[in-house]
PDB file of N, CA and C in Angstrom:
ATOM      1  N   MET A   1      74.310  60.481   8.450  1.00 86.00           N
ATOM      2  CA  MET A   1      73.639  61.116   7.293  1.00 86.00           C
ATOM      3  C   MET A   1      73.105  62.321   7.266  1.00 86.00           C
ATOM      4  N   ALA A   2      73.534  63.329   6.453  1.00 90.00           N
ATOM      5  CA  ALA A   2      73.130  64.602   6.462  1.00 90.00           C
ATOM      6  C   ALA A   2      71.627  64.734   5.936  1.00 90.00           C
ATOM      7  N   ASP A   3      70.957  65.867   6.504  1.00 92.00           N
ATOM      8  CA  ASP A   3      69.769  66.600   6.384  1.00 92.00           C
ATOM      9  C   ASP A   3      69.708  67.177   4.943  1.00 92.00           C
ATOM     10  N   VAL A   4      69.104  66.536   3.646  1.00 91.00           N
ATOM     11  CA  VAL A   4      69.077  67.315   2.346  1.00 91.00           C
ATOM     12  C   VAL A   4      67.675  67.758   2.174  1.00 91.00           C
ATOM     13  N   THR A   5      66.711  68.109   3.038  1.00 90.00           N
ATOM     14  CA  THR A   5      65.647  68.577   3.010  1.00 90.00           C
ATOM     15  C   THR A   5      65.597  69.733   1.862  1.00 90.00           C
ATOM     16  N   ASN A   6      66.573  70.814   2.165  1.00 91.00           N
ATOM     17  CA  ASN A   6      66.705  72.165   1.445  1.00 91.00           C
ATOM     18  C   ASN A   6      66.822  71.607   0.057  1.00 91.00           C
ATOM     19  N   GLU A   7      67.458  70.820  -0.301  1.00 94.00           N
ATOM     20  CA  GLU A   7      68.190  70.357  -1.794  1.00 94.00           C
ATOM     21  C   GLU A   7      67.265  69.487  -2.417  1.00 94.00           C
ATOM     22  N   ALA A   8      66.072  69.179  -1.872  1.00 96.00           N
ATOM     23  CA  ALA A   8      65.220  68.320  -2.475  1.00 96.00           C
ATOM     24  C   ALA A   8      63.951  69.009  -3.074  1.00 96.00           C
ATOM     25  N   SER A   9      63.238  68.410  -3.937  1.00 97.00           N
ATOM     26  CA  SER A   9      62.096  69.022  -4.582  1.00 97.00           C
ATOM     27  C   SER A   9      61.070  68.287  -4.176  1.00 97.00           C
ATOM     28  N   PHE A  10      59.779  68.908  -3.989  1.00 98.00           N
ATOM     29  CA  PHE A  10      58.643  68.171  -3.651  1.00 98.00           C
ATOM     30  C   PHE A  10      57.314  68.423  -4.712  1.00 98.00           C
ATOM     31  N   SER A  11      56.396  67.742  -4.653  1.00 98.00           N
ATOM     32  CA  SER A  11      55.419  67.996  -5.570  1.00 98.00           C
ATOM     33  C   SER A  11      54.278  67.325  -5.478  1.00 98.00           C
ATOM     34  N   SER A  12      53.093  68.008  -5.563  1.00 98.00           N
ATOM     35  CA  SER A  12      51.829  67.134  -5.648  1.00 98.00           C
ATOM     36  C   SER A  12      51.071  66.786  -6.788  1.00 98.00           C
ATOM     37  N   ALA A  13      50.748  65.703  -6.877  1.00 98.00           N
ATOM     38  CA  ALA A  13      49.894  65.287  -8.319  1.00 98.00           C
ATOM     39  C   ALA A  13      48.848  66.186  -8.376  1.00 98.00           C
ATOM     40  N   ASP A  14      48.059  66.387  -7.484  1.00 98.00           N
ATOM     41  CA  ASP A  14      46.632  67.100  -7.191  1.00 98.00           C
ATOM     42  C   ASP A  14      46.300  68.301  -6.285  1.00 98.00           C
ATOM     43  N   ASP A  15      46.824  69.452  -6.582  1.00 98.00           N
ATOM     44  CA  ASP A  15      46.928  70.715  -5.669  1.00 98.00           C
ATOM     45  C   ASP A  15      45.368  70.830  -4.752  1.00 98.00           C
ATOM     46  N   ALA A  16      44.397  70.227  -5.763  1.00 98.00           N
ATOM     47  CA  ALA A  16      43.079  70.500  -5.259  1.00 98.00           C
ATOM     48  C   ALA A  16      42.756  69.600  -3.746  1.00 98.00           C
ATOM     49  N   VAL A  17      43.800  68.302  -3.627  1.00 98.00           N
ATOM     50  CA  VAL A  17      43.621  67.610  -2.672  1.00 98.00           C
ATOM     51  C   VAL A  17      44.503  67.806  -1.693  1.00 98.00           C
ATOM     52  N   ALA A  18      45.760  68.145  -2.028  1.00 98.00           N
ATOM     53  CA  ALA A  18      46.833  68.440  -1.070  1.00 98.00           C
ATOM     54  C   ALA A  18      48.146  69.060  -1.673  1.00 98.00           C
ATOM     55  N   THR A  19      48.407  70.162  -0.833  1.00 98.00           N
ATOM     56  CA  THR A  19      49.757  70.665  -1.283  1.00 98.00           C
ATOM     57  C   THR A  19      50.973  70.464  -0.522  1.00 98.00           C
ATOM     58  N   VAL A  20      52.113  70.646  -1.196  1.00 98.00           N
ATOM     59  CA  VAL A  20      53.336  70.331  -0.690  1.00 98.00           C
ATOM     60  C   VAL A  20      54.593  71.734  -0.779  1.00 98.00           C
ATOM     61  N   ASP A  21      54.869  72.045   0.466  1.00 97.00           N
ATOM     62  CA  ASP A  21      55.904  73.322   0.199  1.00 97.00           C
ATOM     63  C   ASP A  21      57.179  72.773   0.061  1.00 97.00           C
ATOM     64  N   ALA A  22      57.972  73.503   0.127  1.00 94.00           N
ATOM     65  CA  ALA A  22      59.409  73.547  -0.236  1.00 94.00           C
ATOM     66  C   ALA A  22      60.302  72.739   0.851  1.00 94.00           C
ATOM     67  N   THR A  23      59.563  72.670   2.057  1.00 94.00           N
ATOM     68  CA  THR A  23      60.446  71.973   3.285  1.00 94.00           C
ATOM     69  C   THR A  23      59.632  70.596   3.366  1.00 94.00           C
ATOM     70  N   GLY A  24      58.594  70.141   2.247  1.00 95.00           N
ATOM     71  CA  GLY A  24      57.836  68.880   2.753  1.00 95.00           C
ATOM     72  C   GLY A  24      56.799  68.702   3.367  1.00 95.00           C
ATOM     73  N   THR A  25      56.265  70.058   3.775  1.00 97.00           N
ATOM     74  CA  THR A  25      55.174  70.056   4.805  1.00 97.00           C
ATOM     75  C   THR A  25      54.186  69.754   3.873  1.00 97.00           C
ATOM     76  N   VAL A  26      53.297  69.052   4.032  1.00 97.00           N
ATOM     77  CA  VAL A  26      51.925  68.579   3.269  1.00 97.00           C
ATOM     78  C   VAL A  26      50.579  69.511   3.898  1.00 97.00           C
ATOM     79  N   THR A  27      49.883  69.903   3.169  1.00 97.00           N
ATOM     80  CA  THR A  27      48.957  70.567   3.452  1.00 97.00           C
ATOM     81  C   THR A  27      47.357  69.932   2.781  1.00 97.00           C
ATOM     82  N   ALA A  28      46.612  69.637   3.922  1.00 96.00           N
ATOM     83  CA  ALA A  28      45.119  69.109   3.280  1.00 96.00           C
ATOM     84  C   ALA A  28      44.219  70.101   2.517  1.00 96.00           C
ATOM     85  N   VAL A  29      43.842  70.063   1.338  1.00 96.00           N
ATOM     86  CA  VAL A  29      43.220  71.146   0.818  1.00 96.00           C
ATOM     87  C   VAL A  29      41.555  70.492   0.629  1.00 96.00           C
ATOM     88  N   GLY A  30      41.347  69.457  -0.060  1.00 96.00           N
ATOM     89  CA  GLY A  30      40.098  68.897  -0.354  1.00 96.00           C
ATOM     90  C   GLY A  30      40.044  67.572  -0.438  1.00 96.00           C
ATOM     91  N   ALA A  31      38.981  66.847   0.012  1.00 96.00           N
ATOM     92  CA  ALA A  31      38.826  65.549   0.211  1.00 96.00           C
ATOM     93  C   ALA A  31      39.301  64.856  -1.176  1.00 96.00           C
ATOM     94  N   GLY A  32      39.781  63.877  -1.238  1.00 98.00           N
ATOM     95  CA  GLY A  32      40.318  62.697  -2.138  1.00 98.00           C
ATOM     96  C   GLY A  32      41.680  62.361  -2.376  1.00 98.00           C
ATOM     97  N   GLU A  33      42.384  61.813  -3.266  1.00 98.00           N
ATOM     98  CA  GLU A  33      43.707  61.356  -3.375  1.00 98.00           C
ATOM     99  C   GLU A  33      44.611  61.895  -4.126  1.00 98.00           C
ATOM    100  N   THR A  34      45.616  61.710  -3.588  1.00 98.00           N
ATOM    101  CA  THR A  34      46.903  62.445  -4.526  1.00 98.00           C
ATOM    102  C   THR A  34      48.566  61.981  -3.954  1.00 98.00           C
ATOM    103  N   GLU A  35      49.193  62.088  -4.924  1.00 98.00           N
ATOM    104  CA  GLU A  35      50.451  61.434  -4.749  1.00 98.00           C
ATOM    105  C   GLU A  35      51.593  62.683  -4.316  1.00 98.00           C
ATOM    106  N   ILE A  36      52.411  62.423  -3.520  1.00 98.00           N
ATOM    107  CA  ILE A  36      53.366  63.592  -3.106  1.00 98.00           C
ATOM    108  C   ILE A  36      54.708  62.812  -3.507  1.00 98.00           C
ATOM    109  N   THR A  37      55.379  63.579  -4.216  1.00 98.00           N
ATOM    110  CA  THR A  37      56.775  62.883  -4.877  1.00 98.00           C
ATOM    111  C   THR A  37      57.559  63.955  -4.152  1.00 98.00           C
ATOM    112  N   VAL A  38      59.063  63.252  -3.934  1.00 97.00           N
ATOM    113  CA  VAL A  38      60.032  64.031  -3.183  1.00 97.00           C
ATOM    114  C   VAL A  38      61.399  63.417  -4.461  1.00 97.00           C
ATOM    115  N   SER A  39      62.174  64.269  -5.037  1.00 97.00           N
ATOM    116  CA  SER A  39      63.276  64.102  -5.641  1.00 97.00           C
ATOM    117  C   SER A  39      64.590  64.787  -5.304  1.00 97.00           C
ATOM    118  N   TYR A  40      65.636  63.900  -5.366  1.00 96.00           N
ATOM    119  CA  TYR A  40      66.876  64.654  -4.774  1.00 96.00           C
ATOM    120  C   TYR A  40      68.018  63.898  -5.325  1.00 96.00           C
ATOM    121  N   GLU A  41      68.623  64.581  -6.052  1.00 96.00           N
ATOM    122  CA  GLU A  41      69.742  64.292  -7.306  1.00 96.00           C
ATOM    123  C   GLU A  41      69.043  63.308  -8.042  1.00 96.00           C
ATOM    124  N   THR A  42      69.324  62.020  -8.175  1.00 96.00           N
ATOM    125  CA  THR A  42      69.190  60.977  -9.203  1.00 96.00           C
ATOM    126  C   THR A  42      67.825  60.060  -8.491  1.00 96.00           C
ATOM    127  N   GLU A  43      67.628  60.468  -7.390  1.00 96.00           N
ATOM    128  CA  GLU A  43      66.585  59.556  -6.594  1.00 96.00           C
ATOM    129  C   GLU A  43      65.064  60.395  -6.586  1.00 96.00           C
ATOM    130  N   THR A  44      64.239  59.327  -6.762  1.00 97.00           N
ATOM    131  CA  THR A  44      62.730  60.089  -6.635  1.00 97.00           C
ATOM    132  C   THR A  44      61.704  59.091  -6.058  1.00 97.00           C
ATOM    133  N   THR A  45      60.973  59.507  -5.368  1.00 97.00           N
ATOM    134  CA  THR A  45      59.965  58.438  -4.276  1.00 97.00           C
ATOM    135  C   THR A  45      58.832  59.340  -3.941  1.00 97.00           C
ATOM    136  N   SER A  46      57.827  58.559  -4.114  1.00 98.00           N
ATOM    137  CA  SER A  46      56.258  59.098  -4.112  1.00 98.00           C
ATOM    138  C   SER A  46      55.434  58.364  -2.901  1.00 98.00           C
ATOM    139  N   VAL A  47      54.392  58.944  -2.255  1.00 97.00           N
ATOM    140  CA  VAL A  47      53.789  58.417  -1.262  1.00 97.00           C
ATOM    141  C   VAL A  47      52.343  58.652  -1.737  1.00 97.00           C
ATOM    142  N   ALA A  48      51.488  57.687  -1.374  1.00 98.00           N
ATOM    143  CA  ALA A  48      50.145  58.239  -1.632  1.00 98.00           C
ATOM    144  C   ALA A  48      49.626  58.980  -0.311  1.00 98.00           C
ATOM    145  N   VAL A  49      48.534  60.031  -0.540  1.00 97.00           N
ATOM    146  CA  VAL A  49      47.804  60.614   0.209  1.00 97.00           C
ATOM    147  C   VAL A  49      46.328  60.827   0.070  1.00 97.00           C
ATOM    148  N   THR A  50      46.022  60.088   1.214  1.00 97.00           N
ATOM    149  CA  THR A  50      44.317  60.295   1.104  1.00 97.00           C
ATOM    150  C   THR A  50      43.786  61.478   2.016  1.00 97.00           C
ATOM    151  N   VAL A  51      42.972  62.439   1.567  1.00 97.00           N
ATOM    152  CA  VAL A  51      42.206  63.255   2.430  1.00 97.00           C
ATOM    153  C   VAL A  51      41.008  63.175   2.477  1.00 97.00           C
ATOM    154  N   VAL A  52      40.426  62.794   3.822  1.00 96.00           N
ATOM    155  CA  VAL A  52      38.854  62.434   3.920  1.00 96.00           C
ATOM    156  C   VAL A  52      38.030  63.698   4.691  1.00 96.00           C
ATOM    157  N   GLU A  53      36.833  64.191   3.983  1.00 89.00           N
ATOM    158  CA  GLU A  53      35.990  65.030   4.498  1.00 89.00           C
ATOM    159  C   GLU A  53      35.989  65.068   5.916  1.00 89.00           C
ATOM    160  N   GLU A  54      36.205  65.962   6.761  1.00 81.00           N
ATOM    161  CA  GLU A  54      36.163  66.282   8.144  1.00 81.00           C
ATOM    162  C   GLU A  54      34.574  65.976   8.675  1.00 81.00           C
ATOM    163  N   GLU A  55      34.210  65.036   9.383  1.00 79.00           N
ATOM    164  CA  GLU A  55      32.712  64.939   9.751  1.00 79.00           C
ATOM    165  C   GLU A  55      32.421  65.818  10.831  1.00 79.00           C
ATOM    166  N   ASP A  56      31.220  66.356  10.866  1.00 74.00           N
ATOM    167  CA  ASP A  56      30.724  67.170  11.753  1.00 74.00           C
ATOM    168  C   ASP A  56      30.745  66.587  13.225  1.00 74.00           C
ATOM    169  N   GLY A  57      31.667  66.422  13.907  1.00 62.00           N
ATOM    170  CA  GLY A  57      31.534  65.397  15.036  1.00 62.00           C
ATOM    171  C   GLY A  57      31.566  66.559  16.338  1.00 62.00           C
ATOM    172  N   GLY A  58      30.814  67.554  16.476  1.00 59.00           N
ATOM    173  CA  GLY A  58      30.769  68.354  17.502  1.00 59.00           C
ATOM    174  C   GLY A  58      30.498  69.665  17.593  1.00 59.00           C
ATOM    175  N   GLY A  59      31.465  70.515  18.454  1.00 59.00           N
ATOM    176  CA  GLY A  59      31.303  71.689  18.518  1.00 59.00           C
ATOM    177  C   GLY A  59      30.366  72.357  18.973  1.00 59.00           C
ATOM    178  N   GLU A  60      29.675  73.551  18.689  1.00 60.00           N
ATOM    179  CA  GLU A  60      28.977  74.176  19.067  1.00 60.00           C
ATOM    180  C   GLU A  60      27.306  73.417  18.637  1.00 60.00           C
ATOM    181  N   GLN A  61      26.256  73.573  19.512  1.00 53.00           N
ATOM    182  CA  GLN A  61      25.055  72.893  19.421  1.00 53.00           C
ATOM    183  C   GLN A  61      24.049  74.001  19.179  1.00 53.00           C
TER     184      GLN A  61
END
């Protein structure tokens, strides 16, 4: 099976929650839910993504 990543297109339904670049790398932006969609030729699929706000669980005191 060939790697077709460079030939696929990726999109996020809500860029305020998460973005996706041309290689399919998803980056969290803000808390919420969105859907990442990938298309290649006649095939399309989506995946739900949930971004949660980071809890202040440590660091400096």
